[in-house]
Each structure stands twice: as structure tokens, then as C-alpha cells.
XYZ file of C-alpha atoms in Angstrom:
711
model
C 0.043 0.005 0.046
C 1.435 3.414 -1.043
C 1.862 5.989 1.713
C -0.535 9.028 1.207
C 1.217 12.194 0.016
C 0.387 13.994 3.204
C 2.339 11.442 5.177
C 5.446 12.169 3.137
C 5.052 15.906 3.240
C 8.178 17.944 4.058
C 8.485 21.545 5.189
C 10.025 22.806 2.046
C 11.158 26.420 1.520
C 9.687 29.863 1.563
C 11.939 31.798 -0.656
C 10.241 31.129 -3.983
C 6.502 31.709 -4.247
C 4.152 29.590 -6.198
C 4.308 25.861 -7.030
C 7.848 24.903 -8.247
C 8.534 21.474 -9.582
C 12.032 20.138 -8.891
C 11.818 16.838 -10.842
C 10.404 14.688 -7.990
C 7.981 16.837 -6.219
C 6.567 20.290 -5.804
C 7.362 23.083 -3.299
C 4.287 25.113 -2.544
C 4.711 28.593 -1.016
C 2.057 31.249 -0.628
C 2.176 34.617 1.200
C -0.537 35.660 3.661
C 0.100 37.947 6.565
C -3.279 37.226 8.241
C -4.305 33.625 7.392
C -4.207 30.890 10.073
C -3.745 27.896 7.762
C -3.346 27.009 4.069
C -4.426 23.751 2.324
C -3.396 22.539 -1.109
C -6.173 20.743 -2.908
C -5.152 18.338 -5.726
C -7.635 17.528 -8.494
C -8.017 14.867 -11.128
C -7.235 15.537 -14.855
C -10.562 17.031 -15.622
C -10.536 19.290 -12.560
C -13.845 18.066 -11.310
C -12.844 15.835 -8.448
C -10.754 16.922 -5.444
C -8.481 13.860 -4.829
C -6.457 15.032 -1.874
C -6.184 18.038 0.542
C -2.937 18.757 2.211
C -2.267 21.377 4.889
C 1.062 23.259 4.329
C 3.135 22.457 7.452
C 5.377 25.568 7.843
C 4.886 29.318 8.108
C 8.011 31.460 7.672
C 8.215 35.227 7.252
C 4.426 35.414 6.396
C 4.761 32.545 3.846
C 3.020 29.175 4.212
C 5.052 26.465 2.568
C 5.609 22.739 2.125
C 7.169 20.232 -0.265
C 4.923 17.385 -1.598
C 6.598 14.441 -3.426
C 5.380 12.614 -6.615
C 3.544 15.522 -8.073
C 4.341 16.291 -11.632
C 3.723 18.984 -14.396
C 0.111 18.983 -15.414
C -1.261 18.364 -11.952
C -4.267 20.601 -11.186
C -4.470 22.307 -7.782
C -5.950 25.171 -5.835
C -5.734 26.575 -2.261
C -8.208 26.833 0.606
C -7.105 29.489 3.027
C -8.318 29.628 6.611
C -8.607 32.753 8.784
C -11.115 35.130 10.166
C -14.087 36.250 8.181
C -14.412 39.826 9.469
C -15.204 42.238 6.582
C -15.359 45.284 8.924
C -11.708 44.506 9.827
C -10.754 43.823 6.235
C -10.651 40.030 6.520
C -12.556 37.778 4.014
C -11.129 34.323 4.515
C -13.447 31.545 3.542
C -12.003 27.975 3.174
C -15.091 26.946 1.222
C -13.769 28.889 -1.694
C -11.135 27.304 -3.883
C -8.502 29.940 -4.776
C -6.168 30.290 -7.692
C -2.524 30.412 -6.927
C -1.394 33.979 -7.649
C 1.856 32.529 -9.000
C 0.289 29.878 -11.174
C 1.880 29.730 -14.657
C -1.274 28.215 -16.157
C -4.996 27.816 -15.578
C -7.245 25.049 -16.729
C -10.996 25.495 -17.085
C -13.193 28.580 -17.281
C -15.025 30.496 -14.630
C -18.694 29.583 -14.354
C -20.702 32.300 -12.606
C -22.481 30.734 -9.679
C -23.542 31.906 -6.125
C -20.884 29.632 -4.719
C -18.153 31.926 -5.985
C -19.083 34.535 -3.434
C -17.739 34.498 0.137
C -21.149 35.704 1.401
C -24.680 34.544 0.769
C -26.131 36.299 -2.235
C -29.492 37.936 -1.332
C -28.764 37.856 2.369
C -30.053 40.888 4.255
C -26.585 41.573 5.636
C -25.052 41.288 2.180
C -21.172 40.657 2.485
C -21.328 40.504 6.236
C -22.947 37.112 5.864
C -20.934 33.849 5.334
C -21.419 31.319 2.562
C -20.489 27.692 3.026
C -20.984 26.387 -0.532
C -17.863 24.957 -2.189
C -16.793 26.973 -5.205
C -14.445 24.309 -6.635
C -16.833 23.083 -9.369
C -17.097 26.593 -10.798
C -13.488 28.017 -10.795
C -10.435 27.380 -13.028
C -7.709 25.221 -11.504
C -4.068 26.221 -11.215
C -1.691 23.885 -13.182
C 1.833 22.746 -12.199
C 4.260 23.561 -15.086
C 7.784 22.816 -16.002
C 10.436 25.491 -15.388
C 11.589 27.239 -18.546
C 15.171 26.875 -19.709
C 15.094 28.457 -23.120
C 17.360 31.464 -23.706
C 15.843 34.707 -24.960
C 17.480 36.577 -27.904
C 16.051 40.109 -28.017
C 16.129 42.606 -30.858
C 16.847 45.393 -28.236
C 15.693 48.149 -30.514
C 16.637 51.588 -29.233
C 13.857 53.666 -27.900
C 14.600 56.462 -30.358
C 14.233 54.010 -33.285
C 10.962 52.457 -32.020
C 7.595 52.474 -33.766
C 4.894 50.716 -31.741
C 1.877 48.919 -33.273
C -1.017 48.191 -30.867
C -3.258 45.309 -31.548
C -5.298 42.506 -30.112
C -4.238 38.844 -30.330
C -7.647 37.505 -31.426
C -8.996 40.530 -33.315
C -5.898 40.811 -35.581
C -6.102 37.328 -37.082
C -9.783 36.166 -36.568
C -10.767 37.089 -40.106
C -7.376 36.907 -41.858
C -7.590 34.754 -44.995
C -3.921 33.816 -44.944
C -3.943 32.364 -41.412
C -5.099 28.732 -41.213
C -8.601 28.522 -39.682
C -7.387 26.466 -36.755
C -4.876 29.141 -35.785
C -7.029 32.251 -36.205
C -7.439 34.312 -33.060
C -4.529 32.610 -31.336
C -0.928 33.238 -30.282
C 0.186 30.774 -32.960
C -1.898 32.633 -35.541
C -0.273 35.886 -34.732
C 3.138 34.254 -35.171
C 2.355 32.949 -38.682
C 4.573 34.196 -41.527
C 1.932 36.237 -43.363
C 1.157 38.191 -40.280
C 4.738 38.894 -39.260
C 5.782 39.691 -42.865
C 3.019 42.216 -43.083
C 3.983 43.905 -39.744
C 7.591 43.890 -40.791
C 6.833 45.492 -44.173
C 4.820 48.190 -42.538
C 7.991 49.442 -40.833
C 6.961 49.020 -37.153
C 9.525 47.795 -34.648
C 7.383 46.554 -31.772
C 3.930 44.911 -31.324
C 1.912 45.984 -28.222
C -0.663 43.448 -27.264
C -3.793 44.178 -25.346
C -4.012 42.122 -22.120
C -2.990 38.477 -22.496
C -2.670 37.594 -18.821
C -5.542 35.329 -17.691
C -8.705 37.355 -17.199
C -12.380 36.974 -16.349
C -15.462 37.648 -18.326
C -17.693 39.940 -16.282
C -20.950 38.386 -15.227
C -23.047 41.511 -16.261
C -21.582 41.252 -19.752
C -22.282 37.573 -20.117
C -25.883 38.163 -19.093
C -26.129 40.558 -22.119
C -24.468 38.063 -24.507
C -21.226 40.094 -24.513
C -17.779 39.484 -23.189
C -14.715 41.382 -21.764
C -12.923 41.378 -25.158
C -10.185 43.808 -24.215
C -9.165 41.777 -21.244
C -8.649 44.458 -18.535
C -10.010 42.190 -15.818
C -6.925 40.109 -14.814
C -7.022 37.236 -12.295
C -3.790 35.337 -13.225
C -0.743 37.555 -13.483
C 1.619 34.719 -14.454
C -0.791 32.710 -16.662
C -1.299 33.371 -20.343
C -4.960 33.784 -21.219
C -5.899 30.279 -22.484
C -8.722 31.411 -24.840
C -5.970 32.583 -27.249
C -4.092 29.285 -27.277
C -4.415 26.878 -30.072
C -2.742 24.317 -27.799
C -4.719 24.425 -24.471
C -2.252 21.990 -22.975
C 0.505 24.522 -22.807
C -0.438 28.205 -23.515
C 2.778 29.505 -22.081
C 4.929 27.429 -24.479
C 2.788 28.729 -27.321
C 3.223 32.309 -26.123
C 6.987 31.794 -25.925
C 7.039 30.542 -29.515
C 5.074 33.525 -30.635
C 7.528 35.932 -28.923
C 10.448 34.025 -30.488
C 8.883 34.352 -33.970
C 8.638 38.039 -33.594
C 12.182 38.295 -32.259
C 13.486 36.351 -35.239
C 11.846 38.985 -37.475
C 13.578 41.759 -35.474
C 10.205 42.843 -33.814
C 9.737 43.380 -30.075
C 6.740 42.334 -28.117
C 5.247 44.653 -25.503
C 2.453 43.442 -23.096
C -0.318 45.657 -21.892
C -0.597 44.688 -18.177
C -3.217 45.499 -15.545
C -1.587 45.560 -12.064
C -3.941 48.275 -10.805
C -6.856 46.046 -9.966
C -8.075 42.435 -10.214
C -11.240 40.618 -11.410
C -12.568 40.286 -7.829
C -14.329 43.558 -7.677
C -15.453 45.314 -4.511
C -17.016 43.902 -1.370
C -19.813 42.393 -3.378
C -17.547 40.703 -5.874
C -16.457 37.029 -5.968
C -13.740 35.379 -4.048
C -11.376 33.867 -6.592
C -7.803 34.388 -5.331
C -6.327 37.434 -3.538
C -9.415 38.307 -1.648
C -9.504 34.921 0.012
C -5.704 34.644 0.490
C -5.181 38.011 2.287
C -7.670 40.790 1.444
C -6.150 43.249 3.872
C -2.683 42.966 2.258
C -3.546 42.804 -1.400
C -6.108 45.523 -1.718
C -6.351 49.247 -0.674
C -9.212 49.456 1.844
C -10.840 52.606 3.239
C -8.817 53.174 6.464
C -11.650 53.954 8.755
C -14.115 51.505 7.185
C -12.210 48.491 5.912
C -15.207 46.696 4.782
C -14.974 48.834 1.647
C -12.405 49.250 -1.071
C -10.651 52.261 -2.402
C -11.698 52.519 -5.994
C -9.182 54.621 -7.857
C -9.641 52.400 -10.840
C -13.399 52.527 -11.410
C -13.574 48.775 -11.377
C -14.266 48.189 -7.674
C -10.937 47.499 -6.192
C -7.370 48.824 -6.235
C -4.224 46.669 -5.869
C -2.242 47.688 -2.827
C 1.238 48.626 -4.173
C 2.133 50.116 -0.766
C 2.566 46.541 0.596
C 6.121 45.242 0.071
C 4.865 41.635 -0.553
C 2.541 42.880 -3.193
C 5.227 44.980 -4.871
C 7.353 41.754 -4.743
C 4.526 39.803 -6.410
C 4.157 42.379 -9.176
C 7.913 42.483 -9.799
C 8.176 38.641 -9.796
C 5.313 38.569 -12.381
C 7.033 41.113 -14.627
C 10.355 39.367 -14.388
C 8.720 36.091 -15.318
C 7.226 37.517 -18.500
C 10.481 39.182 -19.438
C 12.975 36.390 -18.507
C 11.004 33.256 -19.046
C 8.595 34.180 -21.801
C 10.916 36.792 -23.494
C 8.641 39.941 -23.794
C 10.509 43.220 -24.304
C 8.436 45.641 -22.345
C 5.217 46.501 -20.638
C 2.493 49.117 -20.932
C 0.956 49.658 -17.500
C -2.838 50.370 -17.507
C -3.770 53.203 -15.187
C -0.045 53.490 -14.236
C -0.484 56.416 -11.798
C -2.079 53.971 -9.267
C 1.195 51.937 -9.113
C 2.986 54.980 -7.749
C 0.361 56.188 -5.364
C 1.411 55.506 -1.733
C -1.026 54.745 1.047
C -1.084 58.164 2.747
C -0.693 60.410 -0.303
C -0.967 60.839 -4.066
C 1.384 60.174 -6.885
C 4.974 59.772 -5.733
C 7.963 59.331 -8.039
C 9.822 57.778 -5.249
C 7.158 55.227 -4.574
C 8.218 51.626 -3.691
C 7.198 50.148 -7.000
C 8.948 52.809 -9.155
C 12.060 52.369 -7.090
C 12.022 48.602 -7.588
C 11.673 49.078 -11.363
C 14.636 51.489 -11.478
C 17.035 49.209 -9.585
C 15.838 45.686 -10.739
C 18.446 44.149 -13.048
C 15.724 42.904 -15.477
C 13.011 45.539 -15.239
C 15.481 48.420 -15.579
C 16.480 47.091 -19.059
C 13.051 46.448 -20.657
C 10.649 49.071 -22.013
C 8.319 50.496 -19.387
C 5.423 52.551 -20.561
C 2.842 54.190 -18.216
C -0.725 55.181 -19.033
C -0.173 58.103 -16.675
C -3.704 58.796 -15.408
C -6.459 57.341 -13.208
C -9.547 58.620 -11.486
C -7.956 58.805 -7.986
C -6.543 61.969 -6.264
C -3.911 63.633 -8.403
C -4.590 61.038 -11.026
C -3.417 62.924 -14.107
C 0.358 62.779 -14.268
C 1.423 63.023 -17.961
C 5.131 63.947 -18.019
C 5.713 63.321 -14.341
C 7.047 59.705 -14.292
C 10.719 59.309 -13.380
C 13.584 58.750 -15.817
C 13.669 55.447 -17.632
C 9.868 55.450 -18.137
C 7.887 56.382 -21.270
C 4.376 57.564 -21.104
C 1.212 57.681 -23.270
C 0.821 61.310 -24.217
C -2.860 62.069 -24.664
C -2.021 65.846 -25.133
C -0.429 64.822 -28.464
C -3.603 62.911 -29.409
C -5.937 65.713 -28.486
C -3.871 68.460 -30.108
C -3.239 66.674 -33.394
C -6.932 65.920 -33.710
C -7.868 69.449 -32.906
C -5.353 70.972 -35.219
C -6.484 69.012 -38.265
C -10.197 69.800 -37.667
C -9.307 73.477 -37.352
C -9.762 73.819 -33.539
C -6.114 74.373 -32.624
C -3.376 76.769 -33.867
C 0.274 76.414 -34.558
C 1.320 77.409 -31.038
C -0.544 74.521 -29.510
C 0.822 71.954 -31.965
C 4.395 73.075 -31.974
C 5.522 71.490 -28.668
C 3.757 68.237 -29.595
C 5.928 67.988 -32.756
C 9.007 68.226 -30.713
C 8.363 65.374 -28.228
C 6.423 67.658 -25.808
C 9.496 69.237 -24.099
C 7.103 71.208 -21.971
C 6.124 67.914 -20.308
C 9.107 65.630 -20.642
C 12.270 67.720 -20.840
C 13.406 67.374 -17.265
C 15.521 64.973 -15.120
C 17.516 63.848 -18.137
C 14.488 62.460 -19.889
C 14.631 62.235 -23.692
C 12.101 62.632 -26.457
C 11.253 58.940 -26.556
C 9.556 59.290 -23.193
C 6.663 60.725 -25.076
C 4.635 57.861 -26.650
C 2.741 59.797 -29.303
C -0.583 58.454 -30.543
C -3.665 59.786 -32.306
C -5.821 56.696 -31.713
C -5.656 53.666 -29.370
C -7.862 50.669 -28.648
C -9.930 52.955 -26.369
C -11.864 55.457 -28.579
C -12.531 56.004 -32.267
C -10.337 54.350 -34.878
C -8.552 56.881 -37.205
C -11.102 56.404 -39.963
C -13.980 56.959 -37.529
C -12.379 60.164 -36.340
C -13.156 61.511 -39.841
C -16.603 59.852 -40.265
C -18.424 60.482 -37.022
C -19.211 63.466 -34.818
C -20.868 61.292 -32.221
C -20.200 57.855 -30.739
C -22.381 55.031 -31.796
C -22.209 52.446 -29.078
C -25.652 51.020 -29.237
C -24.316 47.427 -29.566
C -22.855 47.647 -26.047
C -26.221 47.563 -24.446
C -25.784 50.517 -22.272
C -28.112 52.941 -24.031
C -25.259 54.913 -25.495
C -24.111 56.150 -22.108
C -20.720 54.364 -22.178
C -17.636 55.704 -23.878
C -16.313 59.267 -24.079
C -18.259 62.007 -25.780
C -15.112 64.142 -26.155
C -13.861 62.569 -29.434
C -12.438 65.649 -31.115
C -13.599 64.222 -34.393
C -15.308 65.584 -37.442
C -17.471 63.926 -40.036
C -16.987 66.693 -42.699
C -20.680 66.972 -43.500
C -22.208 63.467 -43.156
C -22.388 61.090 -40.230
C -20.981 57.695 -41.298
C -20.338 56.396 -44.748
C -21.124 58.580 -47.764
C -20.882 58.488 -51.577
C -20.035 62.139 -51.676
C -16.633 62.257 -53.440
C -15.620 65.621 -51.922
C -16.252 64.487 -48.441
C -14.407 61.181 -49.052
C -11.430 62.988 -50.536
C -11.204 65.277 -47.433
C -11.524 62.314 -45.034
C -8.783 60.422 -46.832
C -6.430 63.387 -46.846
C -7.107 63.882 -43.126
C -6.103 60.310 -42.447
C -2.853 60.942 -44.238
C -2.405 64.173 -42.304
C -2.780 62.605 -38.922
C -0.541 59.630 -39.783
C 2.057 61.948 -41.230
C 1.988 64.187 -38.114
C 2.354 61.109 -35.931
C 5.327 59.639 -37.828
C 7.200 62.836 -38.505
C 7.089 64.047 -34.901
C 9.817 63.608 -32.334
C 8.950 60.959 -29.684
C 7.863 57.351 -29.972
C 4.964 56.862 -32.321
C 2.227 54.322 -31.718
C -0.104 53.205 -34.500
C -3.395 51.419 -33.820
C -3.557 48.333 -35.933
C -5.768 48.810 -38.937
C -5.481 52.544 -39.054
C -2.951 52.127 -41.803
C -5.837 51.001 -44.080
C -8.758 52.948 -42.586
C -10.325 50.263 -40.324
C -13.633 51.183 -38.872
C -15.662 50.200 -35.775
C -18.787 51.860 -37.351
C -18.518 54.721 -34.803
C -18.198 52.542 -31.647
C -15.625 54.239 -29.423
C -15.788 51.758 -26.538
C -15.708 48.331 -28.076
C -14.301 46.702 -24.813
C -17.213 44.138 -24.819
C -17.316 43.396 -28.540
C -15.798 40.038 -29.427
C -17.352 40.405 -32.793
C -16.949 41.898 -36.309
C -17.098 45.356 -34.638
C -13.720 44.736 -33.060
C -12.110 42.128 -35.394
C -10.057 43.593 -38.195
C -11.654 43.177 -41.616
C -9.005 42.236 -44.088
C -11.251 42.856 -47.120
C -9.346 46.038 -47.724
C -10.531 48.539 -50.343
C -8.132 50.173 -52.773
C -8.213 53.416 -50.734
C -7.029 51.302 -47.850
C -4.259 49.760 -49.774
C -3.140 53.265 -50.831
C -3.137 54.422 -47.296
C -1.014 51.416 -46.314
C 1.547 52.273 -48.983
C 1.557 55.914 -47.724
C 2.049 54.671 -44.123
C 4.959 52.482 -45.203
C 6.535 55.379 -46.947
C 6.341 57.508 -43.763
C 7.993 54.800 -41.648
C 10.660 54.498 -44.316
C 11.383 58.250 -44.304
C 11.422 58.160 -40.470
C 14.169 55.581 -40.534
C 16.003 57.328 -43.333
C 16.292 60.678 -41.513
C 17.618 60.509 -37.923
C 16.685 64.110 -37.461
C 13.012 62.912 -37.271
C 13.704 60.689 -34.278
C 16.420 62.310 -32.184
C 16.772 60.959 -28.568
C 17.538 64.333 -27.267
C 15.256 67.399 -27.476
C 15.885 69.762 -30.372
C 16.615 73.347 -29.610
C 16.112 76.731 -31.336
C 19.389 77.961 -29.998
C 21.913 79.237 -32.600
C 24.977 76.995 -32.999
C 27.880 79.422 -33.590
C 30.304 76.665 -34.325
C 28.240 75.124 -37.155
C 26.481 78.422 -38.098
C 23.045 76.760 -37.978
C 19.879 76.586 -35.951
C 18.764 73.112 -35.186
C 15.072 74.069 -35.702
C 13.325 77.027 -37.110
C 9.652 77.786 -37.189
C 8.710 79.129 -40.574
C 5.728 81.306 -41.404
C 3.822 81.029 -44.748
C 5.767 84.066 -45.914
C 9.050 82.083 -45.618
C 10.536 83.931 -42.658
C 10.586 83.001 -39.051
C 7.190 83.037 -37.275
C 6.696 86.209 -35.257
C 5.603 85.914 -31.648
C 2.146 87.376 -32.369
C 1.537 84.850 -35.120
C 1.550 81.722 -32.906
C -2.004 82.077 -31.683
C -3.530 82.535 -35.115
C -1.423 80.620 -37.643
C -3.092 77.532 -39.188
C -0.337 77.120 -41.852
C 3.308 77.031 -40.761
C 6.522 75.156 -41.286
C 9.086 73.366 -39.137
C 12.603 73.361 -40.531
C 15.024 70.814 -38.987
C 18.787 71.075 -39.674
C 20.309 67.651 -38.966
C 23.973 68.826 -39.049
C 23.879 69.485 -35.394
C 24.624 65.972 -34.141
C 25.623 64.993 -30.558
C 29.413 64.846 -30.337
C 30.963 61.742 -31.867
C 27.731 60.386 -33.418
C 27.690 59.892 -37.240
C 24.728 58.323 -38.854
C 23.442 57.917 -42.415
C 21.177 60.757 -43.310
C 22.301 62.733 -40.332
C 23.080 65.851 -42.316
C 19.607 66.204 -43.866
C 17.796 69.505 -43.621
C 14.015 68.933 -43.690
C 10.984 71.197 -43.967
C 7.589 70.062 -42.784
C 4.646 72.195 -43.753
C 1.327 71.980 -41.928
C -1.873 73.568 -43.255
C -4.965 72.962 -41.283
C -6.817 75.795 -43.124
C -9.499 74.524 -45.506
C -8.204 76.706 -48.357
C -5.070 76.786 -50.386
C -2.228 78.746 -48.787
C 0.635 80.290 -50.743
C 3.759 79.140 -48.877
C 7.225 80.627 -49.632
C 9.892 78.047 -49.226
C 12.634 79.462 -46.973
C 16.237 80.194 -47.890
C 18.758 77.547 -47.042
C 22.120 76.236 -48.276
C 21.555 73.689 -51.058
C 20.268 73.194 -54.615
C 16.619 73.514 -53.724
C 13.829 71.855 -51.822
C 12.968 68.276 -52.922
C 9.375 67.269 -52.200
C 9.083 63.947 -50.487
C 5.492 63.951 -49.123
C 2.373 65.810 -50.110
C -0.816 64.369 -48.465
C -2.696 65.701 -51.439
C -0.699 63.405 -53.725
C -0.637 60.072 -51.804
C 0.458 57.945 -54.689
C 3.242 60.018 -55.998
C 5.740 57.835 -54.121
C 9.380 58.131 -55.098
C 8.499 59.947 -58.308
C 7.501 62.976 -56.323
C 11.216 63.321 -55.416
C 11.747 64.522 -58.952
C 10.123 67.788 -57.896
C 12.773 70.213 -56.734
C 11.875 73.780 -55.991
C 14.309 76.697 -55.361
C 14.293 78.740 -52.223
C 11.744 81.510 -52.257
C 9.518 79.464 -54.513
C 5.876 79.969 -53.666
C 4.257 76.667 -53.323
C 0.428 76.374 -53.358
C -0.289 74.248 -50.341
C -3.659 72.506 -50.636
C -6.119 73.118 -47.873
C -5.905 70.549 -45.059
C -2.558 69.024 -46.136
C 0.969 68.333 -44.945
C 4.156 68.444 -47.001
C 7.706 67.180 -46.311
C 10.651 68.664 -48.208
C 14.433 67.821 -48.033
C 17.005 70.332 -48.936
C 18.431 68.830 -52.103
C 21.991 67.691 -51.730
C 21.785 67.581 -47.942
C 20.006 64.223 -47.647
C 21.830 60.963 -48.178
C 19.622 58.225 -49.627
C 18.442 55.197 -47.604
């Protein structure tokens, strides 16, 4: 007769959290500062039957731990955590609820919404003060023991100043793609197929930013309406890849690693959108799935004088407690796992301000989490991008993150949209073209810290910015109340699609104008996938719940879309060709006596420098960049180019006098009124003082002939 596992249990170690397989058994270790006991529950292969329950024997430095022999990769398990159920004191322990291991590398099964998921009795007059004794195990996913990863990671390590980011969704990008095998559509493996990577590579991007791919939960209220949490900002497993995107459900992590490796082999980086500001457990009326039952008081920010309730700086019900050192450790461990074991190259932090808000104050650049990131040998070397706002106190912090961080710059988005629809003037756009030095030029930060975007997953697509004045979110089932009404868009005369050729011509030119402004500005550009061919969501600006054709990219691209793709590719090519378009340091208007040049000059339509009193009224102006002023010792191809970018947001033609400059004349490289001119347009060379008729609502790029080396 074999000896039961619990009889052969050893104390194990506390230093490595999670369930770690050593070849002959598994060491379990789980942090809880307030629990009284922790049990490991082992399940059969289908996850329906609990086959053994083992109490962890040791408690060291607030970590319960134990080593159990003869457990192997693929074993399903969960935790039951004992302790006080005292919501008014912040404690919500309930051993009737099976809990996911926060460190689990994989989950099996899907969450089934049932009253047993809740630590209290639904419908009870005392709400969450009541106690529920139903077993939740039949309705929750199970944690899975996995093998340690040994594969080395070979990164492209693209410099920040050379980066062009492409934001997309794992499922939505390939779900309708005709060149991806049907069995792989909507999966990590599908995204890693050659047609997809070849297309991204040809577009000229350097990094793919994926919407949340850590294991997340579909909200109950969405399921009741036949919808789903498509974007995935509802994480429950911060080490586990979301299994719904895996073509191989047996090992999603391995498939994810293969996807990352495929991108790396093509020279492309992978950036993960991560959600460490809250979890899927909601507020006091939410389910008990993991953290809430392990140590509610440690993992969540609670209202200090009424700890039954949660601080809700996220708008989702709860806020992760990044003031607790063990929670900071958990987040840092998770990030290192994705970087070191899976191979990702960076992270975009949803509602990043929360991560730097300490318990007794607001945003703090010296917060524990930000300090950890700056000194950690792994995290200090990957790309870190903050969404620098939330709804908490002092929540808007654009430009205020410390050195080594980049930030989404919504001021760029808003100003570019306003400028091209005629609602902003030159003086407002100027700093955005230079990497927003008014926001980021401090503490040694560089232009790349400004992640410039005109569109992102949240809001209108670029095409919809030119087709709709109002949001059209009826399919979301919220009566049109969801989503922002501040879209800074313009339909140019007709809401939605039209056969009017004049309106369509204006819309298409405006798409080119906004893409050109994005890709010719200093900073790190981010393109929303599909904008390069005028993808639409039919006016839905909050498609978070639409796992449908509204959100999936439609690859039946019209000729106008193909033209826009070619134009976008030309822009990325020119950006690479001319380093002056993506300097890492901020450009200056100061006169360089040694070189007898000015690095940048603002040019009026008359050909001279813009006068101070013109900034608040000008709608047509130029930006001349002299690339000869290089940092000491740096020589790069194309570095000596002198460029002139002309912006005309006025609806009429403007006579623009090309400025004087050393050279043989101004060679036209881009005219958004001539999108198909391509390289042939470079045959057009105009002398200084030439008066060029700039089409209304258009952008032009000139290079001083003889100053620009070819690519």
C-alpha cells in the first residue's frame, strides 16, 4: 500500500513563491500575513474531483510552505485558506472557496458564474457580512503545475529612439485573416504565422503591443447581455497566459513563448499591456477567486476607517495595494517572469498612476514600486510605458514619471486631432511635434519618453475620427451612455459612410495628415492596428465588450485602404531614413555658432521665421530641421539632412514661400494631397523663395536637395 502524500510531506522552503517542480515533487509557497492555515487541494485531470487535501506544514516570514513528493507537471490544484471572516476588519477568509494560486503559470477550465463563487450569501439581508458555506471548486479554473523554462531569450533590443509601436489584439488581428489557417485564427500561434509577421515587418513597425493577455475573467453582467470582456482588462492570473488565445490548450505558455520568439526572429519586439492596478474580484460584493481569500487586507487598498469597503481609484471596484512590500514583490516577480522566461521586451501599465500612489498620499515618483523598477536588473532594461492617469486623487500625471519610463501622451492625441479639424493653432501643435518638451524635458528624460498616438484601442479608430461626430455604441447595451463624448472628431458633413466624393477626398487626406504628423514628430509613435488601411468600428468608441466583427479587423481592404497602407509604409521608411526625425535628445532653437546653424526654425507662410504674435492665429506654418547639429561623436546615415515640414489645417489653399537654405533647392518627399506620388515625387525640386500652393488641409515634407543621403 502506497503512503499518502500528506504522510510524506516535508516543510520545503519559503523563498520562491508559487508551485515549483524540482523533478520529483513540488514546493508550494504562498504569502498571507493574516491567514491561520493554508491547504493545497489536488484535482483529477478534468478538474472536477478533489483527490487530496494537504495542509502546508510551515509558516516562515508570512509565507506558508511545504514540499509534496510525486507531483508532476500537469497536476491541477488550488488553495483553501483559513482565517477570520471579518469584513469590517478587512478580512474575508473563507476555506469553502477554492482559490487560484497568484503565481500559477497556467490555468485550466473557465470560470462559471455561480452563487458559490461569493464569500457571502447572495441575497442575504446583511450582504457581504454574511458567510457562505458552498464549495466553489466546481465553478472555478484550476491552477496547473508547469515545467520550469530553460530556453534562452534573444532580443532585438531596439533603441527607444528608433521604435515604432503597433497596438493590436491577439484575437482581433487574425480572426478574419484569410492567410492564417482557420485552426490558428485568433491565437498566439496565428499571430506568429509568416503572413502576419511579414506584413507587420513590411509596414515598418519595430514593436507589437498586445492588449491584455494575462488570464482574465469575463464579467457576469456582460455575459448576461451576451457580451464579453474582449479587451481583457480584468486580470485574475498575472503569471498565466490567457488560455482562450491558445491553439494548444495543454501549454499556453509554450505557445506564447514561440510567438515571442517568432517576432524576435523577425527583429520585432513584443510589449504586453498589463493590468496591475486592480483584479477581477471587484469590490465587497464581488467574488472570492484568489487574492481576496488569500489576504484581502494585504492585497487591496481598503478605506482606512471602514475596511469593509475598497478604495476604488480604478473605477472597477478595487485597487491593488502597491504600498505593501509583498504585493510589490509579487508584481515584480510577475514582470520578471514574462521578461525572462517568456521573453517579452516591455510593458505598458494600464492606469499606471495607481502603481505609484502611496497609502497616505498621491502620486509619488519615489514610490516603492517605481524604485523597484529602476534598480531591478531585469526591469531596468526593458521598455516601461505608463498610462499616466487614473480617477484617483492627483490622477493625471502626464510627464511626471521618473527617468527610464515612457508615457502615453494624450495631449499629443488631442492637439493633433484638434489641429487638423481646425480647432487648434500652430502654437498648440508646436511642442507636440518636438516630443512635448514642456512635459518631458526634465531629469535627463529624452524625447522617446513621449509615446505619441492619435488613436488607441480605447476610442474611435482613425477612420472613425473622420466619419463620425458622435459615438455609436448601441451594440454595447448601455443605451449609448458608455464611452467618451469628447472625441475631437469631425465627419465633414455626413455622419458615417457617404458616396459624396468631396467628403471622402477630405476624409482620406485627413487620415494621411494625422498619420504623417504622428510619424514625422519627435517621440515614440504608436499606431493602432488597422489605421494604416482605414479600419472602422462603425462609430463605436468603446468596443471593450465586442468580441465580434465590430472589433475584429476586416482584411477585405478597399483600394483606398491599400493606398493608405503604402503611404504609411513610406512614412515609416522616411522616419528611418532621416535620424533628425527621431532624435533621442530634445531639439533646440538655439543658434549654434560653431556650425552656423539653428537646429530648428519655425517658418511662417511668408518664408521667414514666425513672429511671436503669429503663434496664436497661424493655421499654416513650417518646421525646418537642420540635421547637421549632431551630438558629439555620433555619425549616422542621413544625419546631415535638412528637412522642412509644412502643416496647413486651413480649409483653403495657402501660398507658402519656401525658406532660404544652403543647397540646390527643396525636394518634395511627401504631399498628403498626392498620396500615390511615391518616389516619383522626389523629382520635384523647388528653389528657395519658390511660392508653393499648399492644398487646404494638407501636410508636406521637403528635404534640402544635396543635404540628404539616400536610404
